[in-house]
Coordinates of C-alpha atoms in Angstrom, one line a residue:
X1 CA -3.5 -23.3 1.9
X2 CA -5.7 -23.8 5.0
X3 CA -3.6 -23.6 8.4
X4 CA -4.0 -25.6 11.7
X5 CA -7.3 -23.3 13.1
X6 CA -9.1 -23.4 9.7
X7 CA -8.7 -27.6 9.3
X8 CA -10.5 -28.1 12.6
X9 CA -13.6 -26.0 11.5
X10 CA -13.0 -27.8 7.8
X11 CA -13.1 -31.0 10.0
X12 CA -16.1 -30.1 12.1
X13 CA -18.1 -29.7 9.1
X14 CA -17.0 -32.4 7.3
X15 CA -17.9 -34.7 10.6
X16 CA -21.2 -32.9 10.7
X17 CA -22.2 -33.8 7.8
X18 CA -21.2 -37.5 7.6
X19 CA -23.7 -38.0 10.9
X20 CA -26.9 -36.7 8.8
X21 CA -27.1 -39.9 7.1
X22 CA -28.8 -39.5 3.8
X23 CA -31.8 -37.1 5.3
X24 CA -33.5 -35.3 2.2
X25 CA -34.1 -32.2 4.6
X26 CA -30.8 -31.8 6.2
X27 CA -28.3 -32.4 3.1
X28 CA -25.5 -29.7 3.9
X29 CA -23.4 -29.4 7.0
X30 CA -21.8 -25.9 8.3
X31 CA -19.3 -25.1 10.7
X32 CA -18.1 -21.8 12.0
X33 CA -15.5 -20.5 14.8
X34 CA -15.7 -17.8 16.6
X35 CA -13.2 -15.1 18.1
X36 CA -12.3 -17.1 21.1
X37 CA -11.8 -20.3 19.2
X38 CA -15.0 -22.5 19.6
X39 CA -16.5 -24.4 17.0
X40 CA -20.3 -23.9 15.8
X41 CA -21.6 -26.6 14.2
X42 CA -25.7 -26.5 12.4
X43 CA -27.2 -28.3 9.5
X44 CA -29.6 -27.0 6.5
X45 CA -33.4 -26.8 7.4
X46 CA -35.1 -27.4 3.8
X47 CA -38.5 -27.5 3.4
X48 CA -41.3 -26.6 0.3
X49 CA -42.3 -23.2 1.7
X50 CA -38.5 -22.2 1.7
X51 CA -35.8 -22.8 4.8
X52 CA -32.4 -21.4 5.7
X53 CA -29.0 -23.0 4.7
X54 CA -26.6 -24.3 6.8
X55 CA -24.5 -21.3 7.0
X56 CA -27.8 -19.1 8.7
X57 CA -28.9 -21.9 10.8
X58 CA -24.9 -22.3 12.2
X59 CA -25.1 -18.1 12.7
X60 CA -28.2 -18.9 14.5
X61 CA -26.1 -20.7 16.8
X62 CA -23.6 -19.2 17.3
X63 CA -25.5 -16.0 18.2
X64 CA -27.3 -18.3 21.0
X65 CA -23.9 -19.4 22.5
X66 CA -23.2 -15.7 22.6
X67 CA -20.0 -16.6 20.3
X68 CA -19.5 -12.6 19.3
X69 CA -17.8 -11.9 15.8
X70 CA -17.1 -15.0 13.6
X71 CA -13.4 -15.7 12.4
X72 CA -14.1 -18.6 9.8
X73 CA -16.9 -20.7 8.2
X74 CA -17.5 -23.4 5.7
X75 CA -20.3 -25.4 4.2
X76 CA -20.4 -28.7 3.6
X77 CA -22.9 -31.1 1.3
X78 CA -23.6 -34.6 1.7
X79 CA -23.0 -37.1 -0.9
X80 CA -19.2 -36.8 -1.4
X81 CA -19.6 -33.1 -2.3
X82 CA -17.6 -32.0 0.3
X83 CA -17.0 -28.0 0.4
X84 CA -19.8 -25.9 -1.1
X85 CA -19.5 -21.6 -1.8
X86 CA -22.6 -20.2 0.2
X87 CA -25.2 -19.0 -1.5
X88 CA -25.9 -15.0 -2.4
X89 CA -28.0 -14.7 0.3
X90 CA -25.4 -16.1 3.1
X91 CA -23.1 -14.3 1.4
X92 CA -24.8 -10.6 2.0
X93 CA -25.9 -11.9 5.8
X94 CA -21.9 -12.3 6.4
X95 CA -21.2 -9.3 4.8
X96 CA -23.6 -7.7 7.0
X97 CA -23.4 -9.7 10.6
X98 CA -19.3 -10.6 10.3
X99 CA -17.6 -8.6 7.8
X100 CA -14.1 -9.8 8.5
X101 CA -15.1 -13.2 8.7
X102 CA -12.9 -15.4 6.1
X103 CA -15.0 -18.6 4.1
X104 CA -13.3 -21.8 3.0
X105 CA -14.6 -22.2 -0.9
X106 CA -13.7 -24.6 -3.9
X107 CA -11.2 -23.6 -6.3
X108 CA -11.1 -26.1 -8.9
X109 CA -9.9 -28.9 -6.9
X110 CA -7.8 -27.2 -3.9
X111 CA -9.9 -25.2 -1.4
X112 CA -9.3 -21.6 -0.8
X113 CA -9.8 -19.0 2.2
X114 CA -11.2 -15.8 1.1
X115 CA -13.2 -12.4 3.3
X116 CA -16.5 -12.4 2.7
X117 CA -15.9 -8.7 1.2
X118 CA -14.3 -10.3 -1.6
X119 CA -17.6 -12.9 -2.6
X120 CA -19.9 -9.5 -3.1
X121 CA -17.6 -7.2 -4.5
X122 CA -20.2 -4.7 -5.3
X123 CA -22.7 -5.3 -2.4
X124 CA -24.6 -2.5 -0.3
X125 CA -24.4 -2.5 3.4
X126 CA -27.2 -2.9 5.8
X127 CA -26.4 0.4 7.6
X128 CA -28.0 -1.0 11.4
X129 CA -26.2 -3.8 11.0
X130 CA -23.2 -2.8 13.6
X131 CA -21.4 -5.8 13.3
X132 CA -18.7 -6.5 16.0
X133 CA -15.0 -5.7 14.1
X134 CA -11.9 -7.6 14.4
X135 CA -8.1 -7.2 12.8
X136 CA -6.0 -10.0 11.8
X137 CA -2.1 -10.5 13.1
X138 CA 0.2 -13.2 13.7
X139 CA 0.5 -14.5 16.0
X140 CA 4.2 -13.5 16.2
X141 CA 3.2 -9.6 17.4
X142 CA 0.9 -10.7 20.6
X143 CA 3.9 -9.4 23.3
X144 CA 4.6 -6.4 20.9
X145 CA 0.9 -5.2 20.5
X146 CA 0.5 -5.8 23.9
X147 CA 3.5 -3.9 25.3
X148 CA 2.9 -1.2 23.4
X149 CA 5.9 -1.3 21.0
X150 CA 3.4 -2.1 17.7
X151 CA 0.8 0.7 18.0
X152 CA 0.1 0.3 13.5
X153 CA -0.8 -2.3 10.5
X154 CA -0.3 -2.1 6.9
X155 CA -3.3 -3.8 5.0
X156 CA -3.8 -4.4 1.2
X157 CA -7.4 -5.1 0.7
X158 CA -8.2 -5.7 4.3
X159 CA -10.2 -2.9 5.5
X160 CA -10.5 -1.7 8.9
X161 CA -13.0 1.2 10.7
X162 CA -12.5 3.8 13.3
X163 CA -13.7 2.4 16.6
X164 CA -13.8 0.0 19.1
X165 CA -12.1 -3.6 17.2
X166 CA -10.8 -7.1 18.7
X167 CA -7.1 -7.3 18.3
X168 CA -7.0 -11.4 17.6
X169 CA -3.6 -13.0 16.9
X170 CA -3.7 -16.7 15.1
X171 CA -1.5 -19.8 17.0
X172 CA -2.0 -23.2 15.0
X173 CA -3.8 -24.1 18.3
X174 CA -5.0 -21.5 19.6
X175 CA -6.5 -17.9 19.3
X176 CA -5.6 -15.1 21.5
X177 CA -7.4 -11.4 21.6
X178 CA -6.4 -8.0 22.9
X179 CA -9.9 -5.6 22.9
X180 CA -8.4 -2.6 20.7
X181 CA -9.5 0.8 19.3
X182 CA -8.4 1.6 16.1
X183 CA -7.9 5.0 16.3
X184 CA -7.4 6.0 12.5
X185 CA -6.8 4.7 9.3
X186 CA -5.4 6.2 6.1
X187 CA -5.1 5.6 2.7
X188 CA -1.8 5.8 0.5
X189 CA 0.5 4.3 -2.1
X190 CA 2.6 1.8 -1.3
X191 CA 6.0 3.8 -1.9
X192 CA 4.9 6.5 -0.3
X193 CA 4.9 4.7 3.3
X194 CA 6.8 6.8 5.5
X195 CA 10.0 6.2 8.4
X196 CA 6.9 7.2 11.0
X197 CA 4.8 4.6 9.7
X198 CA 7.8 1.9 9.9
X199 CA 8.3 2.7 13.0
X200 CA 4.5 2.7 14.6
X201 CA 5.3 -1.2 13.4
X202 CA 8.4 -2.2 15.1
X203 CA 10.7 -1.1 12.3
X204 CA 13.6 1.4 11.9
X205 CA 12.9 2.3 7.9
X206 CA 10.0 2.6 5.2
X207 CA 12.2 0.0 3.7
X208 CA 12.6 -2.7 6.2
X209 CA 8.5 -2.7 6.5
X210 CA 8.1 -2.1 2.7
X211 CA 10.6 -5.1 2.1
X212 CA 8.3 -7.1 5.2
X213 CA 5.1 -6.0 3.5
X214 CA 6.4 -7.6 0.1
X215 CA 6.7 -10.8 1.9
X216 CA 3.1 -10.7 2.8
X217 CA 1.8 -9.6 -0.3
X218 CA 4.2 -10.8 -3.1
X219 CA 2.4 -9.3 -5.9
X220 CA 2.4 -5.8 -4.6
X221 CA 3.3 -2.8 -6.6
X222 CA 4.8 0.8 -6.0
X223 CA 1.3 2.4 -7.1
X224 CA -1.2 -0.2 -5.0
X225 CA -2.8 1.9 -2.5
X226 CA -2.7 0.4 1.3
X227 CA -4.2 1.2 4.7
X228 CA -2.1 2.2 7.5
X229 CA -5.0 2.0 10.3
X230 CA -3.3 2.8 13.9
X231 CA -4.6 1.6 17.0
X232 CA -3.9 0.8 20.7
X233 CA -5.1 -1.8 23.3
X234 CA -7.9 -0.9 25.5
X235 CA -7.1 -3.4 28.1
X236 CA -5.2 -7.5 28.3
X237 CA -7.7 -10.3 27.7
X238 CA -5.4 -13.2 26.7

């Protein structure tokens, strides 16, 4: 299921590529937003001696708009192909310039959102890379991270890093960020979530977040091993 913010960079691609008109050198489209919301739109350079897809060429520009850390991108091909996975070397440049960025792929015939993380499983990490980090919510916490009252996150297979992190909170028509430090981040089961850690969220029990979390994550288990990463705003950027 794609939501409101992921359909317009779906859509920018998708008009992107209609406009290249049957070129045999520019045949796929990409599109990719950023962490304040715009939409980056670049097309596939080919040529003989070897030229970079879509996806690079739309990093590219986003880098010149000085766009900062990527939220979502998709590729596109021409001749009614519609929503191409990127290749395995857009895949490791993602991994390595926008690790939390989520791609649109093909799955069978609906069209998926997945992290980058989870299209190289067993990738290495270019360790200069020093990508800039971001963390998911809803955008139902904003006034609670803000204020103060919702200093953690629990995250199944999302992970997060010490240090300095945009806090970025998805509206169907909009995004909004809080610059953040995540100040720690620890491993444990799933049962073994504590009252302290429910209420670093918001809640009273280990329950009422366990019972929140399961909402979230249906499939989760007692033994699954989550991330409680703690953090607090550096300052209000909107």
């Amino acid at each position: 299921m794609l939501y409101p913010p992921e359909m317009r960079v779906l859509d920018a691609a998708r008009e992107q590529v209609r406009a290249l008109h049957g070129d045999p050198n520019h045949t796929v489209a990409a599109a990719a937003m950023d962490i304040t919301g715009r939409i980056h739109t670049a097309v596939k350079d080919y040529h003989f001696t070897g030229g970079p897809c879509a996806e690079l060429v739309v990093l590219g520009v986003a880098a010149a708009a000085a766009s900062g850390p990527l939220v979502t991108i998709v590729a596109v091909g021409d001749g009614d192909r519609d929503v191409i996975a990127p290749c395995g070397r857009c895949r490791q440049v993602l991994l390595d310039q926008h690790p939390d960025c989520d791609v649109i792929i093909p799955d069978g015939d609906e069209l998926r959102l997945v992290n980058v993380r989870s299209l190289l499983p067993h990738s290495y990490r270019h360790p200069d890379a020093q990508p800039e980090r971001f963390v998911r919510f809803s955008a139902r916490y904003f006034e609670a991270v803000r204020d103060g009252v919702k200093t953690a996150t629990t995250r199944l297979n999302d992970p997060c890093a010490p240090g300095p992190a945009w806090l970025l909170f998805e509206f169907d028509d909009e995004y909004r960020r809080l610059p953040g430090w995540i100040d720690s981040v620890v491993s444990k089961r799933f049962d073994e979530i504590s009252d302290d850690d429910a209420r670093s969220e918001g809640c009273e029990r280990a329950d009422e977040l366990r019972a929140g979390l399961r909402g979230h994550y249906p499939a989760i288990t007692d033994a699954d091993t989550v991330e409680v990463v703690r953090f607090h705003t550096t300052g209000v950027t909107g």
